């Protein structure tokens, strides 16, 4: 049987990306690295009472994904992380240390439109970079917002 190391978590960011120098940076090779922490809530029953348990996970995002998401990763933002677990081991003062973190393979932004969103209806707008060396016929394409009119469905829904 093949081993499996796959994690999917949905949680909220505990701080803004870039709030300290260790949360975002570049390696000596020029690859972007973002370190974030997410809080994942879980409800469980304790006797007759439901209690909320919070777990915190460190997540590392690499490359273009880290660069592209940097402006959007703000405290409280809900994200979905899909990736794998990585264990770091070291020795400090004669004591063996270990830390398990998540290396993101993909990250999705979740939740509704934030107060800073520029787009109507909460949907992203696609507007490609106008490259004069590339004539694809789509240089002036801009999508319409998705579902912002409120009149997308007829009054009588058959179900």
XYZ file of N, CA and C in Angstrom:
477
model
N 0.843 -1.175 0.000
C 0.000 0.000 0.000
C 0.891 1.243 0.000
N 0.492 2.249 -0.735
C 1.232 3.496 -0.830
C 0.931 4.386 0.375
N 1.938 5.088 0.841
C 1.742 6.041 1.939
C 1.019 7.274 1.423
N 0.356 7.975 2.326
C -0.400 9.163 1.948
C -0.145 10.267 2.958
N 0.176 11.429 2.476
C 0.377 12.607 3.314
C -0.366 13.745 2.638
N -1.629 13.932 2.993
C -2.495 14.920 2.351
C -3.378 15.562 3.415
N -3.443 16.893 3.392
C -4.202 17.638 4.388
C -5.085 18.665 3.678
N -6.322 18.786 4.137
C -7.218 19.848 3.682
C -7.779 20.506 4.936
N -7.553 21.813 5.067
C -8.040 22.564 6.225
C -8.740 23.833 5.769
N -9.782 24.197 6.479
C -10.436 25.487 6.289
C -10.366 26.199 7.627
N -9.814 27.397 7.596
C -9.664 28.159 8.824
C -9.488 29.634 8.533
N -9.252 30.392 9.584
C -9.085 31.849 9.456
C -7.669 32.245 9.840
N -7.137 33.201 9.093
C -5.784 33.692 9.352
C -5.724 34.403 10.695
N -4.662 34.172 11.442
C -4.534 34.766 12.770
C -3.844 36.123 12.755
N -3.188 36.482 11.638
C -2.573 37.804 11.521
C -2.385 38.153 10.053
N -2.143 39.423 9.770
C -1.892 39.879 8.412
C -0.565 39.331 7.910
N -0.536 38.940 6.647
C 0.722 38.510 6.041
C 1.602 39.743 5.863
N 2.846 39.654 6.274
C 3.763 40.788 6.175
C 3.781 41.644 7.420
N 3.050 41.223 8.475
C 3.027 42.010 9.707
C 4.355 41.930 10.446
N 5.172 40.929 10.144
C 6.538 40.863 10.664
C 7.454 40.341 9.565
N 8.758 40.522 9.732
C 9.694 40.172 8.662
C 9.798 38.669 8.415
N 9.355 37.841 9.345
C 9.443 36.393 9.157
C 8.249 35.823 8.402
N 7.175 36.592 8.230
C 5.989 36.037 7.594
C 6.057 36.038 6.071
N 6.826 36.934 5.468
C 6.952 36.952 4.014
C 8.374 37.333 3.643
N 8.937 36.611 2.682
C 10.290 36.919 2.236
C 10.659 36.100 1.022
N 11.906 36.217 0.629
C 12.422 35.500 -0.529
C 13.643 34.689 -0.115
N 13.792 33.513 -0.712
C 14.973 32.703 -0.470
C 16.147 33.310 -1.232
N 17.346 32.808 -0.991
C 18.510 33.286 -1.726
C 18.369 33.048 -3.223
N 17.606 32.056 -3.607
C 17.355 31.759 -5.009
C 16.252 32.605 -5.624
N 15.630 33.474 -4.839
C 14.589 34.368 -5.345
C 13.179 33.831 -5.276
N 12.969 32.700 -4.621
C 11.622 32.139 -4.512
C 10.891 32.746 -3.316
N 9.651 33.186 -3.551
C 8.850 33.776 -2.480
C 8.399 32.705 -1.497
N 8.309 33.100 -0.207
C 7.863 32.223 0.854
C 6.978 33.021 1.795
N 5.802 32.492 2.064
C 4.887 33.125 3.011
C 4.601 32.137 4.136
N 4.760 32.580 5.369
C 4.427 31.776 6.544
C 3.199 32.397 7.199
N 2.126 31.625 7.282
C 0.899 32.101 7.916
C 0.469 31.104 8.973
N -0.413 31.533 9.840
C -1.002 30.672 10.847
C -2.513 30.755 10.697
N -3.168 29.594 10.719
C -4.621 29.597 10.641
C -5.213 28.947 11.885
N -6.359 29.463 12.279
C -7.116 28.909 13.399
C -8.274 28.105 12.820
N -8.378 26.863 13.252
C -9.434 25.976 12.769
C -10.306 25.608 13.964
N -11.577 25.969 13.899
C -12.526 25.687 14.974
C -13.167 24.329 14.747
N -13.424 23.651 15.847
C -14.083 22.346 15.804
C -15.022 22.261 16.991
N -16.266 21.904 16.734
C -17.229 21.707 17.811
C -17.251 20.238 18.202
N -17.236 19.993 19.509
C -17.331 18.614 19.972
C -18.210 18.587 21.213
N -18.794 17.427 21.438
C -19.715 17.278 22.548
C -18.957 16.784 23.770
N -19.160 17.458 24.888
C -18.562 17.086 26.166
C -19.725 16.844 27.125
N -20.114 15.590 27.260
C -21.303 15.275 28.057
C -22.542 15.720 27.301
N -23.316 16.593 27.908
C -24.514 17.134 27.278
C -24.264 18.491 26.624
N -23.064 18.972 26.738
C -22.751 20.331 26.289
C -21.804 20.305 25.090
N -22.062 21.205 24.124
C -21.164 21.364 22.986
C -20.125 22.422 23.336
N -18.863 22.100 23.073
C -17.796 23.069 23.306
C -17.027 23.283 22.005
N -16.460 24.455 21.880
C -15.681 24.777 20.695
C -14.203 24.648 21.016
N -13.511 23.894 20.180
C -12.083 23.680 20.347
C -11.371 24.369 19.183
N -10.332 25.121 19.475
C -9.586 25.826 18.439
C -8.189 25.234 18.345
N -7.778 24.928 17.127
C -6.427 24.451 16.863
C -5.753 25.433 15.915
N -4.461 25.655 16.115
C -3.694 26.580 15.292
C -2.671 25.796 14.493
N -2.572 26.105 13.205
C -1.653 25.410 12.320
C -0.788 26.410 11.566
N 0.515 26.109 11.479
C 1.430 26.918 10.688
C 1.426 26.388 9.259
N 1.331 27.311 8.295
C 1.257 26.954 6.880
C 2.332 27.730 6.134
N 3.051 27.047 5.245
C 4.030 27.698 4.382
C 3.520 27.641 2.948
N 3.509 28.806 2.306
C 3.067 28.934 0.916
C 4.277 29.376 0.109
N 4.541 28.735 -1.022
C 5.738 29.007 -1.804
C 5.418 29.611 -3.163
N 6.405 30.281 -3.739
C 6.404 30.697 -5.139
C 5.401 31.776 -5.494
N 4.902 31.678 -6.716
C 3.963 32.676 -7.252
C 2.680 32.727 -6.438
N 2.282 31.587 -5.885
C 1.075 31.576 -5.059
C 1.242 32.528 -3.879
N 2.402 32.477 -3.227
C 2.675 33.369 -2.089
C 2.665 34.824 -2.533
N 3.305 35.117 -3.652
C 3.354 36.501 -4.154
C 1.969 37.015 -4.513
N 1.197 36.179 -5.219
C -0.123 36.613 -5.679
C -1.120 36.794 -4.539
N -1.011 35.985 -3.488
C -1.973 36.057 -2.390
C -1.597 37.084 -1.331
N -0.387 37.612 -1.379
C 0.098 38.504 -0.318
C -0.877 39.633 0.030
N -1.437 40.357 -0.937
C -2.335 41.460 -0.548
C -3.668 41.004 0.055
N -4.034 39.747 -0.139
C -5.347 39.261 0.294
C -5.320 38.503 1.609
N -4.144 38.119 2.076
C -4.052 37.317 3.295
C -4.004 38.237 4.511
N -5.184 38.591 4.996
C -5.321 39.497 6.128
C -5.989 38.777 7.292
N -5.743 39.278 8.478
C -6.264 38.669 9.701
C -7.776 38.471 9.598
N -8.211 37.255 9.936
C -9.638 36.940 9.920
C -10.134 36.384 8.601
N -9.355 36.488 7.521
C -9.774 35.981 6.215
C -9.840 34.465 6.253
N -10.931 33.910 5.759
C -11.085 32.466 5.737
C -10.451 31.906 4.468
N -9.623 30.865 4.634
C -8.957 30.240 3.497
C -9.079 28.729 3.588
N -8.938 28.088 2.442
C -8.862 26.633 2.368
C -7.450 26.290 1.904
N -6.777 25.464 2.670
C -5.407 25.050 2.362
C -5.419 23.564 2.059
N -4.837 23.213 0.922
C -4.645 21.815 0.577
C -3.148 21.609 0.434
N -2.612 20.617 1.117
C -1.179 20.421 1.075
C -0.753 19.149 1.776
N 0.482 19.198 2.317
C 1.021 18.024 3.013
C 1.753 18.455 4.276
N 1.884 17.523 5.204
C 2.571 17.774 6.464
C 4.076 17.650 6.270
N 4.813 18.523 6.972
C 6.269 18.473 6.942
C 6.765 18.573 8.378
N 7.671 17.668 8.742
C 8.228 17.681 10.094
C 9.659 18.189 10.038
N 9.927 19.229 10.816
C 11.282 19.751 10.963
C 11.831 19.249 12.287
N 13.070 18.772 12.276
C 13.727 18.279 13.493
C 15.059 18.985 13.659
N 15.404 19.309 14.922
C 16.679 19.933 15.227
C 17.012 19.680 16.688
N 18.212 20.008 17.041
C 18.642 19.838 18.422
C 19.063 21.193 18.965
N 18.566 21.515 20.163
C 18.881 22.796 20.805
C 19.228 22.510 22.259
N 20.401 22.931 22.671
C 20.867 22.736 24.046
C 20.798 21.271 24.473
N 21.113 20.380 23.530
C 21.118 18.956 23.838
C 19.741 18.309 23.824
N 18.704 19.098 23.610
C 17.331 18.584 23.569
C 16.866 18.467 22.118
N 16.284 17.331 21.773
C 15.732 17.157 20.428
C 14.411 17.911 20.334
N 14.285 18.685 19.281
C 13.088 19.490 19.032
C 12.427 19.014 17.742
N 11.145 19.258 17.633
C 10.400 18.870 16.445
C 9.213 19.807 16.260
N 8.889 20.075 15.008
C 7.730 20.914 14.701
C 7.100 20.386 13.422
N 5.791 20.277 13.415
C 5.069 19.841 12.228
C 4.321 21.049 11.671
N 4.487 21.283 10.366
C 3.783 22.371 9.701
C 3.161 21.837 8.414
N 2.394 22.669 7.770
C 1.724 22.307 6.534
C 2.373 23.072 5.397
N 2.741 22.370 4.342
C 3.238 23.003 3.124
C 2.070 23.011 2.144
N 1.655 24.212 1.740
C 0.476 24.356 0.894
C 0.797 23.993 -0.550
N -0.033 23.147 -1.123
C 0.022 22.875 -2.554
C -0.941 23.794 -3.290
N -2.045 24.139 -2.639
C -2.983 25.124 -3.194
C -3.683 25.843 -2.047
N -4.054 27.084 -2.307
C -4.748 27.915 -1.320
C -5.913 28.593 -2.019
N -7.084 28.534 -1.408
C -8.262 29.206 -1.949
C -8.767 30.208 -0.929
N -9.095 31.397 -1.406
C -9.711 32.413 -0.560
C -11.191 32.102 -0.468
N -11.741 32.134 0.732
C -13.146 31.832 0.954
C -13.840 33.041 1.565
N -15.125 32.928 1.728
C -15.883 33.988 2.373
C -16.357 35.019 1.375
N -17.079 35.981 1.891
C -17.655 37.016 1.052
C -16.694 38.134 0.742
N -17.267 39.155 0.136
C -16.499 40.316 -0.256
C -16.059 41.076 0.984
N -14.822 41.507 0.989
C -14.325 42.308 2.109
C -14.625 43.774 1.850
N -14.397 44.596 2.838
C -14.662 46.027 2.701
C -13.758 46.671 1.664
N -12.599 46.094 1.404
C -11.646 46.663 0.463
C -11.878 46.214 -0.965
N -12.860 45.342 -1.188
C -13.069 44.787 -2.519
C -13.554 45.860 -3.479
N -12.991 45.887 -4.658
C -13.341 46.869 -5.668
C -14.449 46.378 -6.587
N -14.686 45.084 -6.633
C -15.571 44.537 -7.637
C -17.001 44.447 -7.113
N -17.963 44.699 -7.979
C -19.362 44.624 -7.601
C -19.781 43.177 -7.453
N -20.619 42.884 -6.496
C -21.138 41.544 -6.324
C -20.153 40.558 -5.728
N -18.978 40.992 -5.365
C -18.018 40.112 -4.742
C -17.266 39.212 -5.700
N -17.557 39.301 -6.995
C -16.868 38.443 -7.955
C -15.631 39.135 -8.493
N -14.633 38.335 -8.795
C -13.400 38.889 -9.338
C -13.615 39.317 -10.782
N -12.871 40.309 -11.195
C -12.908 40.744 -12.585
C -11.648 40.268 -13.271
N -11.812 39.754 -14.487
C -10.670 39.320 -15.269
C -10.320 40.429 -16.245
N -9.100 40.899 -16.174
C -8.631 41.880 -17.129
C -7.177 41.564 -17.430
N -6.919 40.974 -18.613
C -5.559 40.565 -18.925
C -4.643 41.753 -19.143
N -3.345 41.493 -18.990
C -2.350 42.518 -19.257
C -2.314 42.741 -20.751
N -2.344 43.986 -21.166
C -2.316 44.317 -22.582
C -0.878 44.260 -23.072
N -0.507 43.142 -23.713
C 0.843 42.919 -24.197
C 0.874 43.206 -25.692
N 1.593 44.258 -26.153
C 1.598 44.614 -27.568
C 2.250 43.548 -28.445
N 3.069 42.665 -27.886
C 3.722 41.625 -28.673
C 2.826 40.422 -28.902
N 1.683 40.401 -28.251
C 0.797 39.254 -28.335
C -0.558 39.730 -28.810
N -0.978 39.294 -29.996
C -2.252 39.699 -30.556
C -3.186 38.506 -30.548
N -3.861 38.297 -29.449
C -4.724 37.125 -29.315
C -6.185 37.453 -29.586
N -6.517 38.725 -29.745
C -7.904 39.094 -29.953
C -8.662 39.295 -28.660
N -8.059 39.021 -27.515
C -8.722 39.151 -26.234
C -8.168 40.300 -25.418
N -7.419 41.177 -26.017
C -6.727 42.208 -25.246
C -7.676 43.198 -24.587
N -8.904 43.335 -25.080
C -9.844 44.286 -24.479
C -10.956 43.584 -23.707
N -10.778 42.293 -23.421
C -11.801 41.532 -22.728
C -11.845 41.896 -21.257
N -13.067 42.117 -20.762
C -13.275 42.306 -19.333
C -14.591 41.646 -19.001
N -14.566 40.703 -18.072
C -15.784 39.965 -17.754
C -16.743 40.844 -16.965
N -17.999 40.463 -17.031
C -19.025 41.140 -16.254
C -19.061 40.538 -14.862
N -19.467 41.302 -13.863
C -19.595 40.729 -12.522
C -20.610 39.598 -12.536
N -20.387 38.606 -11.726
C -21.255 37.441 -11.662
C -22.355 37.665 -10.645
N -23.588 37.602 -11.110
C -24.728 37.585 -10.209
C -24.942 38.834 -9.378
N -24.612 40.006 -9.886
C -24.773 41.198 -9.048
C -26.076 41.930 -9.315
N -26.879 41.503 -10.291
C -28.085 42.240 -10.622
C -29.246 41.904 -9.709
N -29.269 40.707 -9.174
C -30.385 40.297 -8.327
C -31.573 39.833 -9.141
N -31.544 39.979 -10.473
C -32.638 39.576 -11.343
C -32.251 38.381 -12.190
N -31.382 37.547 -11.699
C -30.880 36.426 -12.483
C -31.865 35.261 -12.555
N -32.865 35.202 -11.665
C -33.780 34.083 -11.633
C -35.221 34.597 -11.804
N -36.031 33.830 -12.497
C -37.442 34.232 -12.614
C -38.145 34.121 -11.272
N -39.271 34.820 -11.166
C -40.032 34.828 -9.907
C -40.572 33.452 -9.566
N -41.067 32.718 -10.560
C -41.636 31.400 -10.306
C -40.578 30.325 -10.532
N -40.073 29.796 -9.444
C -39.099 28.719 -9.534
C -39.868 27.411 -9.453
N -39.656 26.477 -10.410
C -40.496 25.277 -10.487
C -40.210 24.205 -9.437
N -39.506 24.496 -8.390
C -39.286 23.474 -7.366
C -39.441 24.035 -5.992
